[in-house]
PDB file of C-alpha atoms in Angstrom:
ATOM      1  CA  THR T1245     101.099 100.647 108.393  1.00 44.00           C
ATOM      2  CA  TYR T1246     100.413  98.953 111.710  1.00 47.00           C
ATOM      3  CA  ASN T1247     100.798  95.101 112.113  1.00 52.00           C
ATOM      4  CA  GLY T1248     100.152  95.530 107.683  1.00 56.00           C
ATOM      5  CA  VAL T1249      96.666  97.467 108.863  1.00 57.00           C
ATOM      6  CA  VAL T1250      95.694 100.164 106.945  1.00 56.00           C
ATOM      7  CA  ILE T1251      93.480 102.988 108.749  1.00 52.00           C
ATOM      8  CA  ASP T1252      91.170 104.967 107.567  1.00 55.00           C
ATOM      9  CA  PHE T1253      92.100 109.304 109.294  1.00 52.00           C
ATOM     10  CA  VAL T1254      88.686 109.917 108.280  1.00 62.00           C
ATOM     11  CA  ASP T1255      86.946 106.931 110.527  1.00 67.00           C
ATOM     12  CA  GLY T1256      89.652 105.352 113.011  1.00 62.00           C
ATOM     13  CA  GLY T1257      88.343 101.564 111.423  1.00 62.00           C
ATOM     14  CA  THR T1258      90.715  99.925 108.783  1.00 62.00           C
ATOM     15  CA  ALA T1259      91.187 100.696 104.929  1.00 62.00           C
ATOM     16  CA  LEU T1260      93.126  97.586 104.050  1.00 64.00           C
ATOM     17  CA  ALA T1261      94.365  94.614 105.417  1.00 63.00           C
ATOM     18  CA  LEU T1262      97.844  93.540 104.247  1.00 65.00           C
ATOM     19  CA  ASP T1263      99.358  90.409 104.878  1.00 60.00           C
ATOM     20  CA  ARG T1264     102.481  91.576 106.274  1.00 61.00           C
ATOM     21  CA  SER T1265     103.291  94.579 108.191  1.00 63.00           C
ATOM     22  CA  ILE T1266     105.153  97.857 106.745  1.00 64.00           C
ATOM     23  CA  ARG T1267     108.472  99.209 108.186  1.00 64.00           C
ATOM     24  CA  SER T1268     109.372 101.936 105.859  1.00 68.00           C
ATOM     25  CA  GLY T1269     109.009 103.547 102.594  1.00 74.00           C
ATOM     26  CA  ILE T1270     104.982 103.722 102.270  1.00 78.00           C
ATOM     27  CA  ALA T1271     104.122 104.777  98.423  1.00 81.00           C
ATOM     28  CA  ILE T1272     101.016 104.015  95.962  1.00 83.00           C
ATOM     29  CA  ALA T1273     100.854 104.341  92.202  1.00 86.00           C
ATOM     30  CA  SER T1274      96.981 105.554  91.929  1.00 83.00           C
ATOM     31  CA  GLU T1275      96.108 104.770  88.159  1.00 86.00           C
ATOM     32  CA  ALA T1276      97.882 101.089  88.917  1.00 81.00           C
ATOM     33  CA  GLU T1277      95.561 101.249  92.370  1.00 81.00           C
ATOM     34  CA  LEU T1278      99.021  99.304  93.403  1.00 81.00           C
ATOM     35  CA  VAL T1279     100.240  99.842  97.440  1.00 79.00           C
ATOM     36  CA  VAL T1280     104.571  99.359  98.105  1.00 79.00           C
ATOM     37  CA  GLY T1281     106.517  99.262 100.894  1.00 78.00           C
ATOM     38  CA  SER T1282     109.376  98.190 102.018  1.00 74.00           C
ATOM     39  CA  LEU T1283     108.754  94.445 104.896  1.00 65.00           C
ATOM     40  CA  ASP T1284     109.095  94.242 107.937  1.00 55.00           C
ATOM     41  CA  GLY T1285     112.630  93.164 109.615  1.00 52.00           C
ATOM     42  CA  TYR T1286     110.614  91.026 111.965  1.00 44.00           C
ATOM     43  CA  SER T1287     107.906  88.589 109.619  1.00 45.00           C
ATOM     44  CA  GLU T1288     110.471  89.234 106.992  1.00 47.00           C
ATOM     45  CA  SER T1289     113.803  90.453 105.282  1.00 54.00           C
ATOM     46  CA  SER T1290     113.858  94.716 106.316  1.00 63.00           C
ATOM     47  CA  ASP T1291     115.266  94.595 101.951  1.00 72.00           C
ATOM     48  CA  SER T1292     112.250  92.992 100.668  1.00 79.00           C
ATOM     49  CA  VAL T1293     109.516  95.203  99.417  1.00 83.00           C
ATOM     50  CA  SER T1294     105.957  93.654  98.450  1.00 82.00           C
ATOM     51  CA  ILE T1295     103.671  95.349  96.239  1.00 86.00           C
ATOM     52  CA  TRP T1296      99.943  95.030  97.205  1.00 83.00           C
ATOM     53  CA  ASP T1297      96.169  95.558  95.235  1.00 84.00           C
ATOM     54  CA  LEU T1298      95.146  98.732  96.934  1.00 79.00           C
ATOM     55  CA  ARG T1299      90.973  97.394  95.920  1.00 79.00           C
ATOM     56  CA  THR T1300      92.146  94.281  97.682  1.00 81.00           C
ATOM     57  CA  GLY T1301      94.921  93.646  99.687  1.00 79.00           C
ATOM     58  CA  GLU T1302      96.227  90.406  98.288  1.00 84.00           C
ATOM     59  CA  THR T1303     100.221  90.687  97.219  1.00 84.00           C
ATOM     60  CA  ARG T1304     100.801  90.513  93.273  1.00 87.00           C
ATOM     61  CA  ILE T1305     104.813  91.001  94.236  1.00 87.00           C
ATOM     62  CA  THR T1306     107.536  90.222  96.635  1.00 84.00           C
ATOM     63  CA  PHE T1307     111.074  91.051  95.687  1.00 80.00           C
ATOM     64  CA  MET T1308     114.670  91.234  97.333  1.00 76.00           C
ATOM     65  CA  ALA T1309     114.915  95.060  96.698  1.00 72.00           C
ATOM     66  CA  ALA T1310     118.531  96.108  98.811  1.00 61.00           C
ATOM     67  CA  HIS T1311     121.170  93.818  97.157  1.00 56.00           C
ATOM     68  CA  SER T1312     124.061  95.971  96.090  1.00 55.00           C
ATOM     69  CA  PRO T1313     126.213  94.977  93.406  1.00 56.00           C
ATOM     70  CA  THR T1314     128.815  92.561  93.942  1.00 54.00           C
ATOM     71  CA  ASP T1315     131.691  94.956  92.824  1.00 54.00           C
ATOM     72  CA  ASP T1316     130.516  96.906  95.744  1.00 53.00           C
ATOM     73  CA  PRO T1317     132.883  96.743  98.675  1.00 51.00           C
ATOM     74  CA  TYR T1318     130.333  97.654 101.306  1.00 50.00           C
ATOM     75  CA  ALA T1319     128.442  94.325 100.154  1.00 50.00           C
ATOM     76  CA  HIS T1320     128.875  92.942 104.080  1.00 44.00           C
ATOM     77  CA  TYR T1321     126.023  95.176 105.577  1.00 49.00           C
ATOM     78  CA  GLU T1322     123.629  94.053 105.443  1.00 55.00           C
ATOM     79  CA  PRO T1323     121.321  96.441 103.067  1.00 63.00           C
ATOM     80  CA  GLY T1324     117.226  97.294 104.321  1.00 77.00           C
ATOM     81  CA  VAL T1325     115.474  99.432 102.517  1.00 81.00           C
ATOM     82  CA  ARG T1326     115.335 103.051 103.609  1.00 83.00           C
ATOM     83  CA  ASP T1327     112.405 105.015 100.988  1.00 86.00           C
ATOM     84  CA  CYS T1328     110.888 104.273  97.961  1.00 88.00           C
ATOM     85  CA  ALA T1329     108.212 105.467  95.362  1.00 91.00           C
ATOM     86  CA  ILE T1330     106.290 104.154  92.426  1.00 91.00           C
ATOM     87  CA  THR T1331     105.589 105.895  89.375  1.00 92.00           C
ATOM     88  CA  PRO T1332     101.551 106.632  88.582  1.00 91.00           C
ATOM     89  CA  ASP T1333     101.211 103.827  86.218  1.00 92.00           C
ATOM     90  CA  GLY T1334     103.411 101.238  88.537  1.00 91.00           C
ATOM     91  CA  SER T1335     105.374  99.580  86.418  1.00 92.00           C
ATOM     92  CA  ARG T1336     108.634 101.426  88.221  1.00 91.00           C
ATOM     93  CA  LEU T1337     109.863 101.886  91.352  1.00 91.00           C
ATOM     94  CA  VAL T1338     113.033 102.576  93.043  1.00 92.00           C
ATOM     95  CA  THR T1339     114.711 102.322  96.185  1.00 89.00           C
ATOM     96  CA  THR T1340     116.904 103.693  98.975  1.00 87.00           C
ATOM     97  CA  SER T1341     119.171 101.165 100.553  1.00 84.00           C
ATOM     98  CA  SER T1342     121.289 101.693 103.703  1.00 79.00           C
ATOM     99  CA  ASP T1343     124.343 100.816 101.986  1.00 79.00           C
ATOM    100  CA  GLY T1344     123.405 104.303  99.887  1.00 82.00           C
ATOM    101  CA  TRP T1345     122.038 102.375  96.981  1.00 86.00           C
ATOM    102  CA  ILE T1346     119.227 103.850  94.563  1.00 91.00           C
ATOM    103  CA  SER T1347     117.702 100.629  92.408  1.00 90.00           C
ATOM    104  CA  VAL T1348     115.370 101.242  89.681  1.00 91.00           C
ATOM    105  CA  TRP T1349     113.142  98.198  89.158  1.00 91.00           C
ATOM    106  CA  GLU T1350     110.345  96.923  86.867  1.00 91.00           C
ATOM    107  CA  THR T1351     107.510  95.575  88.758  1.00 89.00           C
ATOM    108  CA  ALA T1352     106.090  93.382  86.721  1.00 89.00           C
ATOM    109  CA  SER T1353     109.095  91.058  87.136  1.00 89.00           C
ATOM    110  CA  GLY T1354     111.120  92.175  89.514  1.00 87.00           C
ATOM    111  CA  ASP T1355     114.184  92.564  87.326  1.00 89.00           C
ATOM    112  CA  ALA T1356     116.648  95.386  88.660  1.00 88.00           C
ATOM    113  CA  VAL T1357     116.342  98.105  85.709  1.00 89.00           C
ATOM    114  CA  ARG T1358     119.868 100.054  86.816  1.00 90.00           C
ATOM    115  CA  HIS T1359     121.675 100.228  90.382  1.00 90.00           C
ATOM    116  CA  ILE T1360     123.315 104.108  91.559  1.00 91.00           C
ATOM    117  CA  ARG T1361     125.832 104.833  94.097  1.00 89.00           C
ATOM    118  CA  PRO T1362     125.454 108.533  95.022  1.00 90.00           C
ATOM    119  CA  PRO T1363     128.988 110.256  96.392  1.00 88.00           C
ATOM    120  CA  THR T1364     126.380 110.488  99.681  1.00 86.00           C
ATOM    121  CA  GLU T1365     123.801 108.208 101.091  1.00 84.00           C
ATOM    122  CA  SER T1366     120.231 108.952 100.314  1.00 86.00           C
ATOM    123  CA  SER T1367     117.210 109.642 102.421  1.00 84.00           C
ATOM    124  CA  SER T1368     114.963 110.554 100.934  1.00 89.00           C
ATOM    125  CA  ILE T1369     114.100 108.940  96.812  1.00 92.00           C
ATOM    126  CA  ALA T1370     111.005 110.270  94.312  1.00 93.00           C
ATOM    127  CA  ILE T1371     110.181 109.171  90.451  1.00 92.00           C
ATOM    128  CA  SER T1372     108.973 111.384  87.767  1.00 93.00           C
ATOM    129  CA  PRO T1373     105.464 110.156  86.940  1.00 89.00           C
ATOM    130  CA  ASN T1374     106.539 108.622  83.504  1.00 89.00           C
ATOM    131  CA  GLY T1375     109.760 106.853  84.847  1.00 89.00           C
ATOM    132  CA  GLN T1376     112.255 108.434  83.018  1.00 92.00           C
ATOM    133  CA  TYR T1377     113.419 110.406  86.401  1.00 94.00           C
ATOM    134  CA  VAL T1378     114.698 109.133  89.584  1.00 95.00           C
ATOM    135  CA  ILE T1379     115.612 111.889  92.326  1.00 95.00           C
ATOM    136  CA  ALA T1380     116.980 111.677  95.673  1.00 94.00           C
ATOM    137  CA  GLY T1381     118.031 114.026  98.733  1.00 92.00           C
ATOM    138  CA  ASP T1382     120.226 113.286 101.770  1.00 88.00           C
ATOM    139  CA  GLY T1383     120.485 114.596 105.020  1.00 83.00           C
ATOM    140  CA  HIS T1384     122.566 117.324 103.535  1.00 87.00           C
ATOM    141  CA  GLY T1385     120.405 119.229 101.961  1.00 89.00           C
ATOM    142  CA  ALA T1386     121.575 118.066  97.935  1.00 92.00           C
ATOM    143  CA  ILE T1387     118.978 117.019  95.920  1.00 94.00           C
ATOM    144  CA  ARG T1388     119.909 115.134  92.952  1.00 95.00           C
ATOM    145  CA  ILE T1389     118.808 113.956  89.314  1.00 95.00           C
ATOM    146  CA  TRP T1390     119.198 110.577  86.777  1.00 95.00           C
ATOM    147  CA  LEU T1391     117.481 109.369  84.394  1.00 93.00           C
ATOM    148  CA  ALA T1392     116.463 105.760  85.563  1.00 90.00           C
ATOM    149  CA  ASP T1393     116.613 103.977  82.097  1.00 87.00           C
ATOM    150  CA  PRO T1394     120.089 106.131  80.717  1.00 81.00           C
ATOM    151  CA  PRO T1395     120.423 104.679  76.613  1.00 80.00           C
ATOM    152  CA  ASP T1396     123.411 102.559  75.795  1.00 70.00           C
TER     153      ASP T1396
END
């Protein structure tokens, strides 16, 4: 987006106008007709994520998505969301932050399902279409897979 505007690449016009600018990590939940992205640090905190209705551009929910568990020794760094992905039905969101943490979220509430601390910082993130697996890639060529909601 540029200033919160999604550009239609067919005719160059405005496809959708959002109420905020997206900084990085944009994804679409095709079945639920939602778009998600981390917010521009100039207009909002860069550790926040918003989910918008793809048809109307209305904000469904905005929440802090780049906070580490409190026992994290690196918690004094201000994390920002680097990338995000969402399931096709829009029920689950996964984010990776500049502090290295990966988090799985319930999109209806913004509640965390799980925090994952990979051995190396992730630069890209994905979630399986059924929401069961989190896939992350790092800058060294490694790809790692975790259960999004491990059994107790």
